[in-house]
mmCIF file of C-alpha atoms in Angstrom:
data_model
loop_
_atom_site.group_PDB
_atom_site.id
_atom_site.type_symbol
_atom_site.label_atom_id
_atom_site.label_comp_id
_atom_site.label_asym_id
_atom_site.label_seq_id
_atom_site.Cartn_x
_atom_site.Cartn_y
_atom_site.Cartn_z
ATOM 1 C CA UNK A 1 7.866 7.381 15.391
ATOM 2 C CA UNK A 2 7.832 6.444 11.778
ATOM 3 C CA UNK A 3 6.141 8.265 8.779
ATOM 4 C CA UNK A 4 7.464 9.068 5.676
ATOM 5 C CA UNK A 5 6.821 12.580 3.776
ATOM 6 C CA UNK A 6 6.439 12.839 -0.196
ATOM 7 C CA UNK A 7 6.157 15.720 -2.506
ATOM 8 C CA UNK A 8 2.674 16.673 -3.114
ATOM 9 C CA UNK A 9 1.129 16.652 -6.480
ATOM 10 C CA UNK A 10 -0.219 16.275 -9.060
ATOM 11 C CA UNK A 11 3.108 16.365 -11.407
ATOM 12 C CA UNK A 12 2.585 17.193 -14.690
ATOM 13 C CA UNK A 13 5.086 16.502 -17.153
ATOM 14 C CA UNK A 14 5.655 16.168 -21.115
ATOM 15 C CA UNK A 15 6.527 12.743 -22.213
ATOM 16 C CA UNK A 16 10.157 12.106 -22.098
ATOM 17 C CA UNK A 17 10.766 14.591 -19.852
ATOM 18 C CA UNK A 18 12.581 13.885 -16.519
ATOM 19 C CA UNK A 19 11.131 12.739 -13.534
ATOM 20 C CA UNK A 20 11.565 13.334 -9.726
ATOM 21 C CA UNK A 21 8.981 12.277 -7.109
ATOM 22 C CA UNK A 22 11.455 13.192 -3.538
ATOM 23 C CA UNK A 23 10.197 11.086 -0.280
ATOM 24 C CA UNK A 24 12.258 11.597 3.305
ATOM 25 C CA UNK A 25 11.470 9.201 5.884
ATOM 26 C CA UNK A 26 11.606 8.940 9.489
ATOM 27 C CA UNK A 27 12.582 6.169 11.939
ATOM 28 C CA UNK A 28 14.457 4.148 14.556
ATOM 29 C CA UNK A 29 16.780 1.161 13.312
ATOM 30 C CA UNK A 30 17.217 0.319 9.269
ATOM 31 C CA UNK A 31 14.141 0.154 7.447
ATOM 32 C CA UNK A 32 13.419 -1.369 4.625
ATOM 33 C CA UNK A 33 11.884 0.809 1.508
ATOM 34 C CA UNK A 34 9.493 0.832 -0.831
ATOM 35 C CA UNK A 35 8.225 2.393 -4.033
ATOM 36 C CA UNK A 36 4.701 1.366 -4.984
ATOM 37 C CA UNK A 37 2.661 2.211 -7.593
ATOM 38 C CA UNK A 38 -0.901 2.745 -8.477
ATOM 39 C CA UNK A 39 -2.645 3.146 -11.864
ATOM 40 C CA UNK A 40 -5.945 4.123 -12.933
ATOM 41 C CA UNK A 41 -8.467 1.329 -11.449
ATOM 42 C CA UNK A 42 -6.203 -0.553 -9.524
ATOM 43 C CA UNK A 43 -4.451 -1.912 -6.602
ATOM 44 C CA UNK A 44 -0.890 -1.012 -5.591
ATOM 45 C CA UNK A 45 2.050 -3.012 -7.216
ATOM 46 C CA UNK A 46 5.774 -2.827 -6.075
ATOM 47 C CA UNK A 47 8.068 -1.057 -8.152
ATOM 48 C CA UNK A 48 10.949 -1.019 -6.525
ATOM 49 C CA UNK A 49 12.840 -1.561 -3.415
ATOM 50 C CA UNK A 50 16.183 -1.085 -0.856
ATOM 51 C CA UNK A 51 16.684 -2.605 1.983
ATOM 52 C CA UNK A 52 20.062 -1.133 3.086
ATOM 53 C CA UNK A 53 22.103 2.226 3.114
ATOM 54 C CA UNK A 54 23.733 2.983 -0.345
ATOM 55 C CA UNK A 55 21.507 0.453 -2.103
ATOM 56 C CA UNK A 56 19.954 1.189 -5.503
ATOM 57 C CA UNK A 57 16.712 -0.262 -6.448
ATOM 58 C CA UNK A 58 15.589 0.306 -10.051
ATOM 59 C CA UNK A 59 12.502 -1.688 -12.638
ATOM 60 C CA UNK A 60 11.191 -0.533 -15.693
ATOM 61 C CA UNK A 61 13.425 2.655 -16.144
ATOM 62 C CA UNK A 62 12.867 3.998 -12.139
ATOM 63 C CA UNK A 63 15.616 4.053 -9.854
ATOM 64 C CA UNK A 64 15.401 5.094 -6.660
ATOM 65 C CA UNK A 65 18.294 5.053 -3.873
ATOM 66 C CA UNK A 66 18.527 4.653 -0.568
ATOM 67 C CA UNK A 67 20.263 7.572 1.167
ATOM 68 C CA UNK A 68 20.909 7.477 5.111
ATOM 69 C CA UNK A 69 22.701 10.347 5.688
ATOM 70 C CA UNK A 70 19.534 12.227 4.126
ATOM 71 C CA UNK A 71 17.155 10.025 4.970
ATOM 72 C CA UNK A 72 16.181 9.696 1.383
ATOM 73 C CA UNK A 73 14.528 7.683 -1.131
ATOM 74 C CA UNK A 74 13.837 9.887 -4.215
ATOM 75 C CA UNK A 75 12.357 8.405 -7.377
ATOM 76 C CA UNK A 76 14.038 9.264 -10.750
ATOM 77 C CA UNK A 77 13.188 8.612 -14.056
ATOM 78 C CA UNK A 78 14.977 9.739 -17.297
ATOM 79 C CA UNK A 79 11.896 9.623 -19.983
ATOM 80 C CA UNK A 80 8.443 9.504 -18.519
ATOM 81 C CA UNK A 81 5.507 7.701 -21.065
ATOM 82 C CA UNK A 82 1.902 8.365 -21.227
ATOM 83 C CA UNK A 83 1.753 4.723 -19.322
ATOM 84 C CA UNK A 84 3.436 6.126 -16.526
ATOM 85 C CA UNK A 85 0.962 8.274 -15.379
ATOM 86 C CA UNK A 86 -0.346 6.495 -12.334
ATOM 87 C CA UNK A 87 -0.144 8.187 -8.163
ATOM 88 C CA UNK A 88 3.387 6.945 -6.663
ATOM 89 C CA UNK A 89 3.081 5.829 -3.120
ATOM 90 C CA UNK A 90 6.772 6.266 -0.901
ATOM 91 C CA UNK A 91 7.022 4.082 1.702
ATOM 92 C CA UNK A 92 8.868 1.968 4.458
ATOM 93 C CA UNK A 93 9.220 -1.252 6.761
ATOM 94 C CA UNK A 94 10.459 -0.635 10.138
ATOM 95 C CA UNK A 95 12.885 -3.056 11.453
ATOM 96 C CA UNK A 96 11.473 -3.112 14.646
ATOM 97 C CA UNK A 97 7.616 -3.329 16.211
ATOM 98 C CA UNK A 98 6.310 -4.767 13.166
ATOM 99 C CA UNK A 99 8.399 -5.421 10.616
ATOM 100 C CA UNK A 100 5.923 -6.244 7.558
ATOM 101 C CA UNK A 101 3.955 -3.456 8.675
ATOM 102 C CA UNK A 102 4.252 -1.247 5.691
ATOM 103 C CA UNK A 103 4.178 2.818 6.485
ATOM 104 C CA UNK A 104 2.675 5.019 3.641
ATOM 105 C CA UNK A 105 3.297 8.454 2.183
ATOM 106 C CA UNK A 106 0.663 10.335 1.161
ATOM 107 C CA UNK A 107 1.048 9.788 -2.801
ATOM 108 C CA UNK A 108 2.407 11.420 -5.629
ATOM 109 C CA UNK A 109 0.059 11.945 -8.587
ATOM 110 C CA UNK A 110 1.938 12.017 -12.065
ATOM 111 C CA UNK A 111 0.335 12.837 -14.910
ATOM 112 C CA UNK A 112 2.191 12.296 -18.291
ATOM 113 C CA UNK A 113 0.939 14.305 -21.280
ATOM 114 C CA UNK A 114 1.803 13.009 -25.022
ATOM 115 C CA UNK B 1 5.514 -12.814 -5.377
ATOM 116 C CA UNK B 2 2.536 -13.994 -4.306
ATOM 117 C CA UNK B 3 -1.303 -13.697 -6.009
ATOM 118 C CA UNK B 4 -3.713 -11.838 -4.211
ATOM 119 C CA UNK B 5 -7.664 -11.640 -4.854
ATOM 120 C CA UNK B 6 -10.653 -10.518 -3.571
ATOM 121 C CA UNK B 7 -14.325 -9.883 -3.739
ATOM 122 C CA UNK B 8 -16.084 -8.561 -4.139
ATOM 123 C CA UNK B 9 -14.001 -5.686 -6.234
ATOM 124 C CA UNK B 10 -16.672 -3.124 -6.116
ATOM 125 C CA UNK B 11 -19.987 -2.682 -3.885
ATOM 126 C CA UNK B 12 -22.760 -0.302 -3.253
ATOM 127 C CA UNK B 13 -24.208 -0.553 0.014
ATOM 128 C CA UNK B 14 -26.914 0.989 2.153
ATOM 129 C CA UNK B 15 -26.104 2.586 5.329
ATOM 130 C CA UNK B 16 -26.486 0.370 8.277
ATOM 131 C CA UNK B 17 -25.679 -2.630 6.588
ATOM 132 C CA UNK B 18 -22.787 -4.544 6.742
ATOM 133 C CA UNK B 19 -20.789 -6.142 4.164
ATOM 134 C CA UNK B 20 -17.353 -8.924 4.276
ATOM 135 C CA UNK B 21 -14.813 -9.096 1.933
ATOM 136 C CA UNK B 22 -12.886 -12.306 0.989
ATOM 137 C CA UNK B 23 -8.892 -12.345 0.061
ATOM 138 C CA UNK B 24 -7.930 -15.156 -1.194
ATOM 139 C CA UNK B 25 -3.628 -15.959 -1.652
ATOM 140 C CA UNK B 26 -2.586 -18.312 -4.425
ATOM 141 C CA UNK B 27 0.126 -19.726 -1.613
ATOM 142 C CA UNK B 28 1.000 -19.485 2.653
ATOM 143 C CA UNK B 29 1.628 -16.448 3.398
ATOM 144 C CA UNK B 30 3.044 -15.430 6.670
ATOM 145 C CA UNK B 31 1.550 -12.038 7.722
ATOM 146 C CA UNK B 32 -1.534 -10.737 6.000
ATOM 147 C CA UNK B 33 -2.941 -7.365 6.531
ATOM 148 C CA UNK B 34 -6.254 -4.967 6.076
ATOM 149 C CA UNK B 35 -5.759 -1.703 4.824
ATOM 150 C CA UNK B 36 -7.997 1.464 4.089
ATOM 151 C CA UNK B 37 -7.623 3.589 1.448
ATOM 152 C CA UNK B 38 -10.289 6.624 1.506
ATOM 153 C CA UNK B 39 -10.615 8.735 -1.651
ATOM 154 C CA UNK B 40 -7.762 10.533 -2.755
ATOM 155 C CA UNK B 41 -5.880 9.542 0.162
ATOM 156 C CA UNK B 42 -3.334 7.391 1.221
ATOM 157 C CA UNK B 43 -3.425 3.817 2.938
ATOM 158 C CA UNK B 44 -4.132 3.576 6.387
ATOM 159 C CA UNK B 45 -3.491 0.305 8.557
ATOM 160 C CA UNK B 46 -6.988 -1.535 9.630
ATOM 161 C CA UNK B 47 -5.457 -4.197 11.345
ATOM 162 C CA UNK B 48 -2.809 -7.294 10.902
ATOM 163 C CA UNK B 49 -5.145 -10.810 10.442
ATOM 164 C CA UNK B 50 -3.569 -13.251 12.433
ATOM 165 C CA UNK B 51 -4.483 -17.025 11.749
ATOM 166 C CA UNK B 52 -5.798 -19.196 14.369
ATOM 167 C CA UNK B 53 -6.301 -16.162 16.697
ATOM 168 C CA UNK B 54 -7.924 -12.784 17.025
ATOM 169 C CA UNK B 55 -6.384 -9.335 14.654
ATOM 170 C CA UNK B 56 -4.264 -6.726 16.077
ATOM 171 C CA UNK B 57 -6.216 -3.200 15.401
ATOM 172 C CA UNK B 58 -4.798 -0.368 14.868
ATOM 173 C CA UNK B 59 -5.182 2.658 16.480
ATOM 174 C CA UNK B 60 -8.894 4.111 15.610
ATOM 175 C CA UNK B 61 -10.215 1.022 14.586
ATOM 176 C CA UNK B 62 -12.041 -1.440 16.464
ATOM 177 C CA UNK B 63 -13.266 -5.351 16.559
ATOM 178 C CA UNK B 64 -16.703 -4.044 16.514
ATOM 179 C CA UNK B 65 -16.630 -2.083 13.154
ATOM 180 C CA UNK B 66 -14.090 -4.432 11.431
ATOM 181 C CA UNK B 67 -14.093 -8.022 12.563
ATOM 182 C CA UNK B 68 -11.667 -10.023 10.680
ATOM 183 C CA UNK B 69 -10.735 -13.671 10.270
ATOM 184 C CA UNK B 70 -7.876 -15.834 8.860
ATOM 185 C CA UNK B 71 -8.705 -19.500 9.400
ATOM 186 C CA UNK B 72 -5.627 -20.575 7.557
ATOM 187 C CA UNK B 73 -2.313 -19.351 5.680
ATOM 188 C CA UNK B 74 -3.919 -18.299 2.567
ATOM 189 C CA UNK B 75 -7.716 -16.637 3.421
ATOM 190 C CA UNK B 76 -9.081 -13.600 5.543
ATOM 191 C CA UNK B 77 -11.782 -11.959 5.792
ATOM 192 C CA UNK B 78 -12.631 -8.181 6.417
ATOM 193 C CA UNK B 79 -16.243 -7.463 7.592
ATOM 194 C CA UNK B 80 -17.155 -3.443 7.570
ATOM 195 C CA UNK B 81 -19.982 -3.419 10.157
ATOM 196 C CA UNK B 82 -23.023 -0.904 10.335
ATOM 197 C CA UNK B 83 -21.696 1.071 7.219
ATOM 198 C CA UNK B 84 -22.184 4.844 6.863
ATOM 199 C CA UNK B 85 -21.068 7.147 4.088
ATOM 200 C CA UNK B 86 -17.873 7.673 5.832
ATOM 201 C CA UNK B 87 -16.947 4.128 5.199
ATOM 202 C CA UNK B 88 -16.925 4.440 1.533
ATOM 203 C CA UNK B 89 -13.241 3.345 0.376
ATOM 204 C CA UNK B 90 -10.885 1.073 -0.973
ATOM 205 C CA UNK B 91 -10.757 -2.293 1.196
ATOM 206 C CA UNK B 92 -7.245 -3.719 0.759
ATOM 207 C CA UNK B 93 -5.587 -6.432 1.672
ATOM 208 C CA UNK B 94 -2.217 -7.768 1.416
ATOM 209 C CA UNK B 95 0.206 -10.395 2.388
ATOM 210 C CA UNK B 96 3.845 -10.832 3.063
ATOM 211 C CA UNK B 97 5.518 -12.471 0.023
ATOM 212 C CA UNK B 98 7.941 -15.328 1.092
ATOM 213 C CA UNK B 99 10.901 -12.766 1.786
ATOM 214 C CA UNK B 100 12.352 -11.032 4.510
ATOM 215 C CA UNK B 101 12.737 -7.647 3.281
ATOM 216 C CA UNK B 102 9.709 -6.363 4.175
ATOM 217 C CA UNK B 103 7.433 -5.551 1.122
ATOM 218 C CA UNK B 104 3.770 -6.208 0.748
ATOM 219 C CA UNK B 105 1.764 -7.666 -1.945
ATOM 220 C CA UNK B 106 -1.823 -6.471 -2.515
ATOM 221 C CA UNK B 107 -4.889 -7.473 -3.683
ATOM 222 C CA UNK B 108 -6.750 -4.929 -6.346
ATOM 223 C CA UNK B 109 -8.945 -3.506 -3.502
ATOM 224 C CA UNK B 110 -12.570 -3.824 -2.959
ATOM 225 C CA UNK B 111 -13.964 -0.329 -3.906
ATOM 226 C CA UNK B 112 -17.095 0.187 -1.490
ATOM 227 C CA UNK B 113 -19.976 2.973 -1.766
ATOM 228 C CA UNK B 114 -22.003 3.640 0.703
ATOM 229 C CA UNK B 115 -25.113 5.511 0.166
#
């Protein structure tokens, strides 16, 4: 089946320090995926996507890419801010049996300390 | 990308009572969905709101605790029925937004208590 795995949390980091959040997925065909976000209070917005092998998808300083051969979609970040403390949802869109059907890790708390 | 509300964005209910949330889209959307996020956890598919015709549950959740409608391309409705205390979550609901690659747009969530 699907399901997609993320590093637990909380992170805890210094601001501008360096940021990994790692995410492996699982599934049949070429899914499509995801980085959402969700801060304090609020509902989830996209941060960034790839819908392809090889494909990059970066906003607001994240990158992320999409990596078949290790069934990979880590998200990177070179100089964290206080704002970017938020939890970090991985996840993907399966190309088959329900395409929009969006499949969530678990979350990734970050905290970012001044 | 498309707009997403709903309401109400926070409740406290009494158990055994039953409450319906309204999402509203600013334009057509395709697909809209119901999701469940319980505290400190991650989201968990209620059910995709099909217009014109009844949802498609996932597993664990039934017509019975959740009805839902869509009369049209841009409004659905989530109804938790009989609430307990294990009901209290986030309510969220999303819609495809006008591409084909597969991402979601959500709504802020409708943060329910039940006591």
């Amino acid at each position: 089946g699907n399901s997609v795995t993320q590093m637990e949390g909380p992170v805890t980091l210094s601001e501008e320090a360096f940021l990994t959040i790692n995410c492996t997925y699982t599934a049949t065909g070429y899914p499509s995926l995801f980085w959402y976000v969700q801060y304090p209070g609020e509902g989830l917005q996209l941060l960034l996507k790839a819908t392809k092998a090889d494909d990059k998808g970066s906003n607001k300083g994240f990158e992320a890419t999409y990596r078949k051969e290790t069934t990979s979609f880590h998200l990177e970040k070179g100089s964290v801010q206080v704002s970017d403390s938020a939890v970090y949802f991985c996840a993907l869109s399966p190309f088959s049996g329900g395409y929009n059907k969006l499949i969530f890790g678990a979350g990734t708390r970050l905290a970012v300390h001044p | 990308s498309a707009v997403i509300s709903q309401k109400p964005s926070r409740d406290i209910c009494q158990r055994g009572t039953s409450l319906t949330i309204q999402c509203q889209v600013d334009s057509q959307v395709t697909m809209m969905f119901w999701y469940r996020q319980q505290p400190g956890q991650s989201l968990t598919l209620i059910a995709t709101a099909n217009q014109g015709s009844e949802a498609t549950y996932e597993s664990g959740f039934v017509i019975d605790k959740f009805p839902i409608s869509r009369p049209n391309l841009t409004f659905s409705t989530l109804t938790v029925s009989n609430m307990s205390p294990e009901d209290s979550s986030i309510y969220l609901c999303s819609g495809t937004g006008g591409t084909n690659t597969g991402e979601l747009f959500f709504g802020e969530g409708s943060r329910l208590t039940v006591l």
